[in-house]
Amino acid sequence: MALRLVSDFDLRKDVLPWLRSQRAASAAPGARGGGPGVLENNYESLRILNVERNENIIYTYKDDKGNVFFGLYDCRTRQNEHLYTFEKDLHVVSCSVNSERTLLAASLVHFTKEGRKNELQPGSKCLTLLVEIHPVNNVKVLKAVDSYIWVQFLYPHVESRPLAENHLLLISEEKYIEKFHIQVIQEDGNRVVLKDSGHLPRERVAEDFVWAQWDMSEQRLYYVDLKMSRSVLKCIQFSADGKFNLMFEAPLDITLSDSGFKLVNFGCDDLQDQKNLSKHLTLCVFTNHTGTLCVCYSPKFDSWGKITYTVFYFHKGHSKTFTAALGSVDSHVTKGLTFLNLDYYVAVYLPGHLFHLLNIQHPDLICHSLFLTGNNEVVDMLPHSPLQSLSGSLVLDLCSGKLYRAVLNQSYLLQFLWNTQLDCEKMAVLHCVLSCGRDPQFLEAKLIQWISENVSACHSFDLIQEFIIASSYWSIYPETSNMDKLLPYSSVFAWDTEIPGITLVTEEIPLPFMKVHSFKGYWEKLNSNLEYVKYSKPRLLYDNSMVQKEWHSLISEEKTGRRRSMVYMRNIRENAMKVISNLEARNLEPRLTPLFQEEDNHQRLLMGLLDLICQILETSWRKHHLHPQLLHCSRRASAAEFTVFHLMTRILEATRTLFLPLPPGFHTLHTMLGVHCLPLYNLLHYFDNGVLLLTETAVTRLMKDLDNSEKNEKLKFSIIVRLPPLIGQKICRLWDHPMSSNIISRNHVRVLLLNYKKQPRSSMIDKSPGSVEFLPLNYFIEILADIESSNRALLAFEGHDNVDAKFVEEAALKHTTMLLGS
């Protein structure tokens, strides 16, 4: 399944064996009482009460006498600890323990035998107690009221030393929240007691709210109050010293006035009827370290044929309302919609019906999210019991008593990538796999293997482009999260293709109004995201036009010989060499592909994302069992070489559109394969349209490897006439052929006559022995010889040292002979 739930805690496995051992010890002859006493038929009363910020788990059960037992499981040491026992038959509403495990707060209710446990009976009291448990000592009643109370200790972010003051939140069903200041002192060694149990200062934190959520990891309180029938989301941040600040207010376009009172993550509440979750709305807030702020909302179900939910992406300034078809109109939904926080993603899960992975980092395009609906096997793989999403990626299954850590299943996603036929799913899973971040080189290798087999399988986007950009983004993003807005995330800027079974409505929403002016950590990043949305309208998108302009400028300078400052050019090439050396250092096995074996000045001027392209070629090269020595021009191309040539052509197309660099030697290798694979007409067409580049290395090899058969002569001549003059002069010297001699001679004459000024000459022509009786040629050669005699230094500097008038004469005669056919 796409989502893997890794068990961190299981009541049956991690607590029951310890309880049994404690029971056996307490039942032994001579054993003293006070420990947990449990009968086998009372184990069903065992349940989780709370998961604290340090991931310690508080649980409770009743022994055979109805006494309420409180225990704690330390997830770090994997040890259980008995905290306290109430020797009365009470039902526990809520419980919390401070970070030093010296104080326990509990809210308990006494139910009459006739009453149901989810209703307070007239005259009943909900007792909120504060207990000294290090060691067990005094019990103080904080409240005794006719409405439910939930309790939660605040946890400091640094647990370096015992705190002299603890802070406890009390959340009332009467729609207010109070914070108690509790000072403690040590007596008689390690004994911790309340300093002034008769007077515990308190203050109001919030009131008149209809919904609240606790973030145990970040110590934040989110709540919604109603102002003139309008829902407003507020957030309070608690600091280590117990102080708190209202951080923001944000209007929510949802209706909560008739939804009753609901708490999220204030312990593990079993008072609500879990069997009828579909009758209630779902609302939860998710954040991550990059400054995202998402509110997920699902109203009460009003149709069995479809389900609607809304995600408010406050960090992006818009909301998206998704409507998903459930398949048959007879589909009966008995469970609620579950939202799970997966860092860069939010999972939306309805057992047996749908599983969606929403990209909250880049939610603009629907193709970057994954939507699985209906009979897809992944929809039925997750537990069908209600799941509670805690802070971070922790997920609690109340029915089974298990605490999971939710992670994306890389193996399943990679397998899904091979099987899916939809472009939108390929796009979404590609990004999802790369965002996992675990062993990126392994993931890239698996994706490259898939791309090599499916390079032409996507019609809505360029697969190689998307992979290069996405992989590069996720490889550097963790270290440069503040630069996220400037980095290209995708090669696609719009998506108009319909997603099967999903309809979507996007709306702009008001941004949260920040109530403080000094930000650190998460709040600094959220504020930066909000400022970006506020001041970048229309929204700024990555544009490679600057890269394109710089690239064309550098290429033009290379061709014309005009250069920028030597320091600027040296810095560019030094950076390129660093990139290449780093890539070579990462490559543990010898490369099969003949790359990095030549100077490629153009590519070194724009060096960057080379390693991914090298990996793609290396994977394809190894798969098809190619070897550098196989590239001989005298043999016909194999089917494997055709395949690799096609892949390289697609890579070239992808990188050119994005102005991305290629590894030095790429164009040479591509051209050599092209000569193997293409007939002459197509080959020349590729040259003329810039698909194949005639690098000096490739042309040199061709001139040396190919014989002078009629077919090869046509190829060589076609290549030479397409070369830039400087390279053409060098290549012609490698081809011992009248045609090359003619080209060399023409160039030599052009240089000699460039600044020639006619001088009076004698009518007598000196004839050397063996000269031809052809006066125009003799006269012309004599002029050339005179010019050469006065410009030898210049000619030697320009590479004409092996060419003279005699060479020109011989070439002219050979060419004439060829034309006359004699």
PDB file of N, CA and C in Angstrom, residues 634-718:
ATOM      1  N   SER A 634      32.807   1.399 -38.768  1.00  0.00           N
ATOM      2  CA  SER A 634      32.816   0.470 -39.896  1.00  0.00           C
ATOM      3  C   SER A 634      31.760  -0.626 -39.784  1.00  0.00           C
ATOM      4  N   ARG A 635      31.040  -0.665 -38.676  1.00  0.00           N
ATOM      5  CA  ARG A 635      30.055  -1.735 -38.500  1.00  0.00           C
ATOM      6  C   ARG A 635      28.660  -1.143 -38.396  1.00  0.00           C
ATOM      7  N   ARG A 636      27.682  -1.983 -38.655  1.00  0.00           N
ATOM      8  CA  ARG A 636      26.288  -1.550 -38.586  1.00  0.00           C
ATOM      9  C   ARG A 636      25.845  -1.467 -37.129  1.00  0.00           C
ATOM     10  N   ALA A 637      24.879  -0.582 -36.885  1.00  0.00           N
ATOM     11  CA  ALA A 637      24.384  -0.393 -35.524  1.00  0.00           C
ATOM     12  C   ALA A 637      23.504  -1.556 -35.110  1.00  0.00           C
ATOM     13  N   SER A 638      23.563  -1.876 -33.828  1.00  0.00           N
ATOM     14  CA  SER A 638      22.709  -2.927 -33.267  1.00  0.00           C
ATOM     15  C   SER A 638      21.405  -2.319 -32.784  1.00  0.00           C
ATOM     16  N   ALA A 639      20.454  -3.179 -32.467  1.00  0.00           N
ATOM     17  CA  ALA A 639      19.171  -2.705 -31.927  1.00  0.00           C
ATOM     18  C   ALA A 639      19.377  -1.976 -30.606  1.00  0.00           C
ATOM     19  N   ALA A 640      20.334  -2.437 -29.800  1.00  0.00           N
ATOM     20  CA  ALA A 640      20.616  -1.775 -28.521  1.00  0.00           C
ATOM     21  C   ALA A 640      21.116  -0.359 -28.738  1.00  0.00           C
ATOM     22  N   GLU A 641      21.976  -0.176 -29.750  1.00  0.00           N
ATOM     23  CA  GLU A 641      22.492   1.163 -30.040  1.00  0.00           C
ATOM     24  C   GLU A 641      21.390   2.076 -30.556  1.00  0.00           C
ATOM     25  N   PHE A 642      20.461   1.539 -31.334  1.00  0.00           N
ATOM     26  CA  PHE A 642      19.296   2.327 -31.747  1.00  0.00           C
ATOM     27  C   PHE A 642      18.520   2.822 -30.530  1.00  0.00           C
ATOM     28  N   THR A 643      18.315   1.933 -29.549  1.00  0.00           N
ATOM     29  CA  THR A 643      17.550   2.290 -28.350  1.00  0.00           C
ATOM     30  C   THR A 643      18.247   3.392 -27.555  1.00  0.00           C
ATOM     31  N   VAL A 644      19.548   3.251 -27.374  1.00  0.00           N
ATOM     32  CA  VAL A 644      20.302   4.256 -26.608  1.00  0.00           C
ATOM     33  C   VAL A 644      20.340   5.579 -27.362  1.00  0.00           C
ATOM     34  N   PHE A 645      20.482   5.508 -28.691  1.00  0.00           N
ATOM     35  CA  PHE A 645      20.471   6.741 -29.484  1.00  0.00           C
ATOM     36  C   PHE A 645      19.138   7.479 -29.321  1.00  0.00           C
ATOM     37  N   HIS A 646      18.039   6.747 -29.332  1.00  0.00           N
ATOM     38  CA  HIS A 646      16.719   7.366 -29.140  1.00  0.00           C
ATOM     39  C   HIS A 646      16.621   8.000 -27.750  1.00  0.00           C
ATOM     40  N   LEU A 647      17.137   7.322 -26.733  1.00  0.00           N
ATOM     41  CA  LEU A 647      17.103   7.858 -25.376  1.00  0.00           C
ATOM     42  C   LEU A 647      17.927   9.142 -25.290  1.00  0.00           C
ATOM     43  N   MET A 648      19.089   9.144 -25.899  1.00  0.00           N
ATOM     44  CA  MET A 648      19.929  10.343 -25.854  1.00  0.00           C
ATOM     45  C   MET A 648      19.277  11.511 -26.581  1.00  0.00           C
ATOM     46  N   THR A 649      18.566  11.201 -27.661  1.00  0.00           N
ATOM     47  CA  THR A 649      17.846  12.266 -28.385  1.00  0.00           C
ATOM     48  C   THR A 649      16.771  12.875 -27.506  1.00  0.00           C
ATOM     49  N   ARG A 650      16.072  12.034 -26.734  1.00  0.00           N
ATOM     50  CA  ARG A 650      15.042  12.544 -25.815  1.00  0.00           C
ATOM     51  C   ARG A 650      15.667  13.366 -24.688  1.00  0.00           C
ATOM     52  N   ILE A 651      16.818  12.930 -24.204  1.00  0.00           N
ATOM     53  CA  ILE A 651      17.519  13.699 -23.169  1.00  0.00           C
ATOM     54  C   ILE A 651      17.926  15.067 -23.711  1.00  0.00           C
ATOM     55  N   LEU A 652      18.451  15.087 -24.925  1.00  0.00           N
ATOM     56  CA  LEU A 652      18.863  16.351 -25.540  1.00  0.00           C
ATOM     57  C   LEU A 652      17.678  17.293 -25.692  1.00  0.00           C
ATOM     58  N   GLU A 653      16.563  16.753 -26.150  1.00  0.00           N
ATOM     59  CA  GLU A 653      15.353  17.568 -26.318  1.00  0.00           C
ATOM     60  C   GLU A 653      14.896  18.142 -24.988  1.00  0.00           C
ATOM     61  N   ALA A 654      14.944  17.320 -23.940  1.00  0.00           N
ATOM     62  CA  ALA A 654      14.490  17.760 -22.617  1.00  0.00           C
ATOM     63  C   ALA A 654      15.397  18.844 -22.056  1.00  0.00           C
ATOM     64  N   THR A 655      16.702  18.661 -22.156  1.00  0.00           N
ATOM     65  CA  THR A 655      17.623  19.623 -21.560  1.00  0.00           C
ATOM     66  C   THR A 655      17.688  20.925 -22.338  1.00  0.00           C
ATOM     67  N   ARG A 656      17.528  20.869 -23.654  1.00  0.00           N
ATOM     68  CA  ARG A 656      17.591  22.103 -24.442  1.00  0.00           C
ATOM     69  C   ARG A 656      16.431  23.025 -24.119  1.00  0.00           C
ATOM     70  N   THR A 657      15.259  22.464 -23.937  1.00  0.00           N
ATOM     71  CA  THR A 657      14.092  23.293 -23.627  1.00  0.00           C
ATOM     72  C   THR A 657      14.284  24.021 -22.304  1.00  0.00           C
ATOM     73  N   LEU A 658      14.948  23.362 -21.354  1.00  0.00           N
ATOM     74  CA  LEU A 658      15.146  23.943 -20.031  1.00  0.00           C
ATOM     75  C   LEU A 658      16.489  24.655 -19.886  1.00  0.00           C
ATOM     76  N   PHE A 659      17.315  24.620 -20.940  1.00  0.00           N
ATOM     77  CA  PHE A 659      18.651  25.193 -20.886  1.00  0.00           C
ATOM     78  C   PHE A 659      19.453  24.601 -19.732  1.00  0.00           C
ATOM     79  N   LEU A 660      19.482  23.270 -19.707  1.00  0.00           N
ATOM     80  CA  LEU A 660      20.267  22.554 -18.721  1.00  0.00           C
ATOM     81  C   LEU A 660      21.533  22.014 -19.386  1.00  0.00           C
ATOM     82  N   PRO A 661      22.610  21.905 -18.635  1.00  0.00           N
ATOM     83  CA  PRO A 661      23.865  21.441 -19.218  1.00  0.00           C
ATOM     84  C   PRO A 661      23.884  19.933 -19.397  1.00  0.00           C
ATOM     85  N   LEU A 662      24.797  19.491 -20.259  1.00  0.00           N
ATOM     86  CA  LEU A 662      25.005  18.069 -20.514  1.00  0.00           C
ATOM     87  C   LEU A 662      26.438  17.708 -20.147  1.00  0.00           C
ATOM     88  N   PRO A 663      26.694  16.460 -19.823  1.00  0.00           N
ATOM     89  CA  PRO A 663      28.063  16.064 -19.465  1.00  0.00           C
ATOM     90  C   PRO A 663      29.001  16.253 -20.647  1.00  0.00           C
ATOM     91  N   PRO A 664      30.228  16.698 -20.422  1.00  0.00           N
ATOM     92  CA  PRO A 664      31.207  16.775 -21.513  1.00  0.00           C
ATOM     93  C   PRO A 664      31.338  15.419 -22.199  1.00  0.00           C
ATOM     94  N   GLY A 665      31.264  15.420 -23.496  1.00  0.00           N
ATOM     95  CA  GLY A 665      31.326  14.180 -24.258  1.00  0.00           C
ATOM     96  C   GLY A 665      29.974  13.675 -24.704  1.00  0.00           C
ATOM     97  N   PHE A 666      28.885  14.271 -24.191  1.00  0.00           N
ATOM     98  CA  PHE A 666      27.549  13.809 -24.554  1.00  0.00           C
ATOM     99  C   PHE A 666      27.323  13.976 -26.062  1.00  0.00           C
ATOM    100  N   HIS A 667      27.627  15.149 -26.599  1.00  0.00           N
ATOM    101  CA  HIS A 667      27.361  15.404 -28.020  1.00  0.00           C
ATOM    102  C   HIS A 667      28.218  14.513 -28.918  1.00  0.00           C
ATOM    103  N   THR A 668      29.451  14.261 -28.505  1.00  0.00           N
ATOM    104  CA  THR A 668      30.308  13.363 -29.287  1.00  0.00           C
ATOM    105  C   THR A 668      29.717  11.963 -29.343  1.00  0.00           C
ATOM    106  N   LEU A 669      29.323  11.455 -28.180  1.00  0.00           N
ATOM    107  CA  LEU A 669      28.735  10.117 -28.121  1.00  0.00           C
ATOM    108  C   LEU A 669      27.438  10.049 -28.917  1.00  0.00           C
ATOM    109  N   HIS A 670      26.623  11.085 -28.807  1.00  0.00           N
ATOM    110  CA  HIS A 670      25.351  11.137 -29.512  1.00  0.00           C
ATOM    111  C   HIS A 670      25.577  11.139 -31.031  1.00  0.00           C
ATOM    112  N   THR A 671      26.563  11.914 -31.480  1.00  0.00           N
ATOM    113  CA  THR A 671      26.853  11.982 -32.911  1.00  0.00           C
ATOM    114  C   THR A 671      27.387  10.655 -33.441  1.00  0.00           C
ATOM    115  N   MET A 672      28.271  10.014 -32.666  1.00  0.00           N
ATOM    116  CA  MET A 672      28.817   8.730 -33.114  1.00  0.00           C
ATOM    117  C   MET A 672      27.715   7.682 -33.242  1.00  0.00           C
ATOM    118  N   LEU A 673      26.793   7.676 -32.293  1.00  0.00           N
ATOM    119  CA  LEU A 673      25.666   6.750 -32.400  1.00  0.00           C
ATOM    120  C   LEU A 673      24.778   7.106 -33.580  1.00  0.00           C
ATOM    121  N   GLY A 674      24.614   8.418 -33.830  1.00  0.00           N
ATOM    122  CA  GLY A 674      23.798   8.846 -34.960  1.00  0.00           C
ATOM    123  C   GLY A 674      24.368   8.382 -36.285  1.00  0.00           C
ATOM    124  N   VAL A 675      25.694   8.458 -36.434  1.00  0.00           N
ATOM    125  CA  VAL A 675      26.338   7.975 -37.658  1.00  0.00           C
ATOM    126  C   VAL A 675      26.091   6.485 -37.843  1.00  0.00           C
ATOM    127  N   HIS A 676      26.094   5.748 -36.740  1.00  0.00           N
ATOM    128  CA  HIS A 676      25.812   4.314 -36.796  1.00  0.00           C
ATOM    129  C   HIS A 676      24.375   4.026 -37.209  1.00  0.00           C
ATOM    130  N   CYS A 677      23.456   4.801 -36.638  1.00  0.00           N
ATOM    131  CA  CYS A 677      22.044   4.407 -36.677  1.00  0.00           C
ATOM    132  C   CYS A 677      21.254   5.011 -37.839  1.00  0.00           C
ATOM    133  N   LEU A 678      21.688   6.144 -38.385  1.00  0.00           N
ATOM    134  CA  LEU A 678      20.859   6.863 -39.345  1.00  0.00           C
ATOM    135  C   LEU A 678      21.408   6.754 -40.761  1.00  0.00           C
ATOM    136  N   PRO A 679      20.528   6.666 -41.760  1.00  0.00           N
ATOM    137  CA  PRO A 679      20.983   6.790 -43.152  1.00  0.00           C
ATOM    138  C   PRO A 679      21.461   8.215 -43.404  1.00  0.00           C
ATOM    139  N   LEU A 680      22.245   8.412 -44.475  1.00  0.00           N
ATOM    140  CA  LEU A 680      22.915   9.693 -44.710  1.00  0.00           C
ATOM    141  C   LEU A 680      21.938  10.859 -44.766  1.00  0.00           C
ATOM    142  N   TYR A 681      20.810  10.686 -45.459  1.00  0.00           N
ATOM    143  CA  TYR A 681      19.867  11.796 -45.597  1.00  0.00           C
ATOM    144  C   TYR A 681      19.351  12.233 -44.214  1.00  0.00           C
ATOM    145  N   ASN A 682      18.937  11.257 -43.399  1.00  0.00           N
ATOM    146  CA  ASN A 682      18.431  11.592 -42.066  1.00  0.00           C
ATOM    147  C   ASN A 682      19.534  12.160 -41.180  1.00  0.00           C
ATOM    148  N   LEU A 683      20.731  11.603 -41.332  1.00  0.00           N
ATOM    149  CA  LEU A 683      21.849  12.088 -40.530  1.00  0.00           C
ATOM    150  C   LEU A 683      22.122  13.562 -40.811  1.00  0.00           C
ATOM    151  N   LEU A 684      22.167  13.921 -42.095  1.00  0.00           N
ATOM    152  CA  LEU A 684      22.410  15.322 -42.446  1.00  0.00           C
ATOM    153  C   LEU A 684      21.264  16.218 -41.978  1.00  0.00           C
ATOM    154  N   HIS A 685      20.069  15.702 -42.023  1.00  0.00           N
ATOM    155  CA  HIS A 685      18.911  16.452 -41.518  1.00  0.00           C
ATOM    156  C   HIS A 685      19.076  16.727 -40.018  1.00  0.00           C
ATOM    157  N   TYR A 686      19.558  15.747 -39.260  1.00  0.00           N
ATOM    158  CA  TYR A 686      19.813  15.925 -37.826  1.00  0.00           C
ATOM    159  C   TYR A 686      20.906  16.967 -37.601  1.00  0.00           C
ATOM    160  N   PHE A 687      21.959  16.946 -38.472  1.00  0.00           N
ATOM    161  CA  PHE A 687      23.018  17.953 -38.352  1.00  0.00           C
ATOM    162  C   PHE A 687      22.465  19.353 -38.602  1.00  0.00           C
ATOM    163  N   ASP A 688      21.710  19.503 -39.682  1.00  0.00           N
ATOM    164  CA  ASP A 688      21.236  20.826 -40.087  1.00  0.00           C
ATOM    165  C   ASP A 688      20.236  21.421 -39.107  1.00  0.00           C
ATOM    166  N   ASN A 689      19.524  20.578 -38.376  1.00  0.00           N
ATOM    167  CA  ASN A 689      18.531  21.068 -37.409  1.00  0.00           C
ATOM    168  C   ASN A 689      19.064  21.119 -35.987  1.00  0.00           C
ATOM    169  N   GLY A 690      20.363  20.884 -35.829  1.00  0.00           N
ATOM    170  CA  GLY A 690      20.988  21.036 -34.526  1.00  0.00           C
ATOM    171  C   GLY A 690      20.724  19.915 -33.552  1.00  0.00           C
ATOM    172  N   VAL A 691      20.147  18.817 -33.998  1.00  0.00           N
ATOM    173  CA  VAL A 691      19.932  17.686 -33.091  1.00  0.00           C
ATOM    174  C   VAL A 691      21.260  17.002 -32.796  1.00  0.00           C
ATOM    175  N   LEU A 692      22.062  16.818 -33.809  1.00  0.00           N
ATOM    176  CA  LEU A 692      23.411  16.276 -33.651  1.00  0.00           C
ATOM    177  C   LEU A 692      24.411  17.397 -33.864  1.00  0.00           C
ATOM    178  N   LEU A 693      25.388  17.491 -32.968  1.00  0.00           N
ATOM    179  CA  LEU A 693      26.412  18.524 -33.069  1.00  0.00           C
ATOM    180  C   LEU A 693      27.724  17.895 -33.518  1.00  0.00           C
ATOM    181  N   LEU A 694      28.382  18.556 -34.461  1.00  0.00           N
ATOM    182  CA  LEU A 694      29.651  18.060 -34.988  1.00  0.00           C
ATOM    183  C   LEU A 694      30.792  18.577 -34.122  1.00  0.00           C
ATOM    184  N   THR A 695      31.044  17.868 -33.033  1.00  0.00           N
ATOM    185  CA  THR A 695      32.161  18.243 -32.171  1.00  0.00           C
ATOM    186  C   THR A 695      33.476  17.867 -32.838  1.00  0.00           C
ATOM    187  N   GLU A 696      34.521  18.551 -32.455  1.00  0.00           N
ATOM    188  CA  GLU A 696      35.832  18.280 -33.047  1.00  0.00           C
ATOM    189  C   GLU A 696      36.266  16.847 -32.768  1.00  0.00           C
ATOM    190  N   THR A 697      35.967  16.348 -31.570  1.00  0.00           N
ATOM    191  CA  THR A 697      36.359  14.981 -31.225  1.00  0.00           C
ATOM    192  C   THR A 697      35.643  13.969 -32.101  1.00  0.00           C
ATOM    193  N   ALA A 698      34.337  14.176 -32.305  1.00  0.00           N
ATOM    194  CA  ALA A 698      33.566  13.227 -33.114  1.00  0.00           C
ATOM    195  C   ALA A 698      34.034  13.237 -34.563  1.00  0.00           C
ATOM    196  N   VAL A 699      34.244  14.422 -35.127  1.00  0.00           N
ATOM    197  CA  VAL A 699      34.647  14.516 -36.528  1.00  0.00           C
ATOM    198  C   VAL A 699      36.048  13.924 -36.718  1.00  0.00           C
ATOM    199  N   THR A 700      36.943  14.199 -35.790  1.00  0.00           N
ATOM    200  CA  THR A 700      38.290  13.631 -35.878  1.00  0.00           C
ATOM    201  C   THR A 700      38.249  12.116 -35.913  1.00  0.00           C
ATOM    202  N   ARG A 701      37.402  11.560 -35.053  1.00  0.00           N
ATOM    203  CA  ARG A 701      37.304  10.103 -35.020  1.00  0.00           C
ATOM    204  C   ARG A 701      36.720   9.551 -36.319  1.00  0.00           C
ATOM    205  N   LEU A 702      35.736  10.243 -36.850  1.00  0.00           N
ATOM    206  CA  LEU A 702      35.134   9.791 -38.101  1.00  0.00           C
ATOM    207  C   LEU A 702      36.143   9.819 -39.246  1.00  0.00           C
ATOM    208  N   MET A 703      36.926  10.890 -39.330  1.00  0.00           N
ATOM    209  CA  MET A 703      37.908  10.990 -40.401  1.00  0.00           C
ATOM    210  C   MET A 703      38.950   9.879 -40.325  1.00  0.00           C
ATOM    211  N   LYS A 704      39.290   9.477 -39.115  1.00  0.00           N
ATOM    212  CA  LYS A 704      40.294   8.441 -38.948  1.00  0.00           C
ATOM    213  C   LYS A 704      39.722   7.042 -39.149  1.00  0.00           C
ATOM    214  N   ASP A 705      38.488   6.822 -38.683  1.00  0.00           N
ATOM    215  CA  ASP A 705      37.920   5.471 -38.704  1.00  0.00           C
ATOM    216  C   ASP A 705      37.340   5.084 -40.063  1.00  0.00           C
ATOM    217  N   LEU A 706      36.794   6.050 -40.791  1.00  0.00           N
ATOM    218  CA  LEU A 706      36.117   5.723 -42.044  1.00  0.00           C
ATOM    219  C   LEU A 706      37.104   5.676 -43.199  1.00  0.00           C
ATOM    220  N   ASP A 707      36.932   4.676 -44.066  1.00  0.00           N
ATOM    221  CA  ASP A 707      37.781   4.616 -45.260  1.00  0.00           C
ATOM    222  C   ASP A 707      37.234   5.574 -46.324  1.00  0.00           C
ATOM    223  N   ASN A 708      37.862   5.575 -47.489  1.00  0.00           N
ATOM    224  CA  ASN A 708      37.465   6.507 -48.544  1.00  0.00           C
ATOM    225  C   ASN A 708      36.606   5.832 -49.608  1.00  0.00           C
ATOM    226  N   SER A 709      35.682   5.017 -49.143  1.00  0.00           N
ATOM    227  CA  SER A 709      34.708   4.462 -50.086  1.00  0.00           C
ATOM    228  C   SER A 709      33.800   5.584 -50.572  1.00  0.00           C
ATOM    229  N   GLU A 710      33.088   5.348 -51.634  1.00  0.00           N
ATOM    230  CA  GLU A 710      32.232   6.390 -52.205  1.00  0.00           C
ATOM    231  C   GLU A 710      31.205   6.886 -51.186  1.00  0.00           C
ATOM    232  N   LYS A 711      30.622   5.951 -50.427  1.00  0.00           N
ATOM    233  CA  LYS A 711      29.620   6.321 -49.417  1.00  0.00           C
ATOM    234  C   LYS A 711      30.251   7.169 -48.324  1.00  0.00           C
ATOM    235  N   ASN A 712      31.431   6.759 -47.858  1.00  0.00           N
ATOM    236  CA  ASN A 712      32.084   7.492 -46.775  1.00  0.00           C
ATOM    237  C   ASN A 712      32.617   8.844 -47.247  1.00  0.00           C
ATOM    238  N   GLU A 713      33.047   8.924 -48.518  1.00  0.00           N
ATOM    239  CA  GLU A 713      33.473  10.216 -49.044  1.00  0.00           C
ATOM    240  C   GLU A 713      32.340  11.232 -49.015  1.00  0.00           C
ATOM    241  N   LYS A 714      31.164  10.791 -49.381  1.00  0.00           N
ATOM    242  CA  LYS A 714      29.995  11.689 -49.330  1.00  0.00           C
ATOM    243  C   LYS A 714      29.750  12.158 -47.899  1.00  0.00           C
ATOM    244  N   LEU A 715      29.844  11.218 -46.958  1.00  0.00           N
ATOM    245  CA  LEU A 715      29.616  11.567 -45.557  1.00  0.00           C
ATOM    246  C   LEU A 715      30.673  12.565 -45.081  1.00  0.00           C
ATOM    247  N   LYS A 716      31.954  12.272 -45.375  1.00  0.00           N
ATOM    248  CA  LYS A 716      33.025  13.148 -44.901  1.00  0.00           C
ATOM    249  C   LYS A 716      32.893  14.550 -45.490  1.00  0.00           C
ATOM    250  N   PHE A 717      32.646  14.621 -46.784  1.00  0.00           N
ATOM    251  CA  PHE A 717      32.509  15.932 -47.400  1.00  0.00           C
ATOM    252  C   PHE A 717      31.303  16.686 -46.836  1.00  0.00           C
ATOM    253  N   SER A 718      30.204  15.969 -46.636  1.00  0.00           N
ATOM    254  CA  SER A 718      29.000  16.608 -46.067  1.00  0.00           C
ATOM    255  C   SER A 718      29.267  17.143 -44.678  1.00  0.00           C
TER     256      SER A 718
END
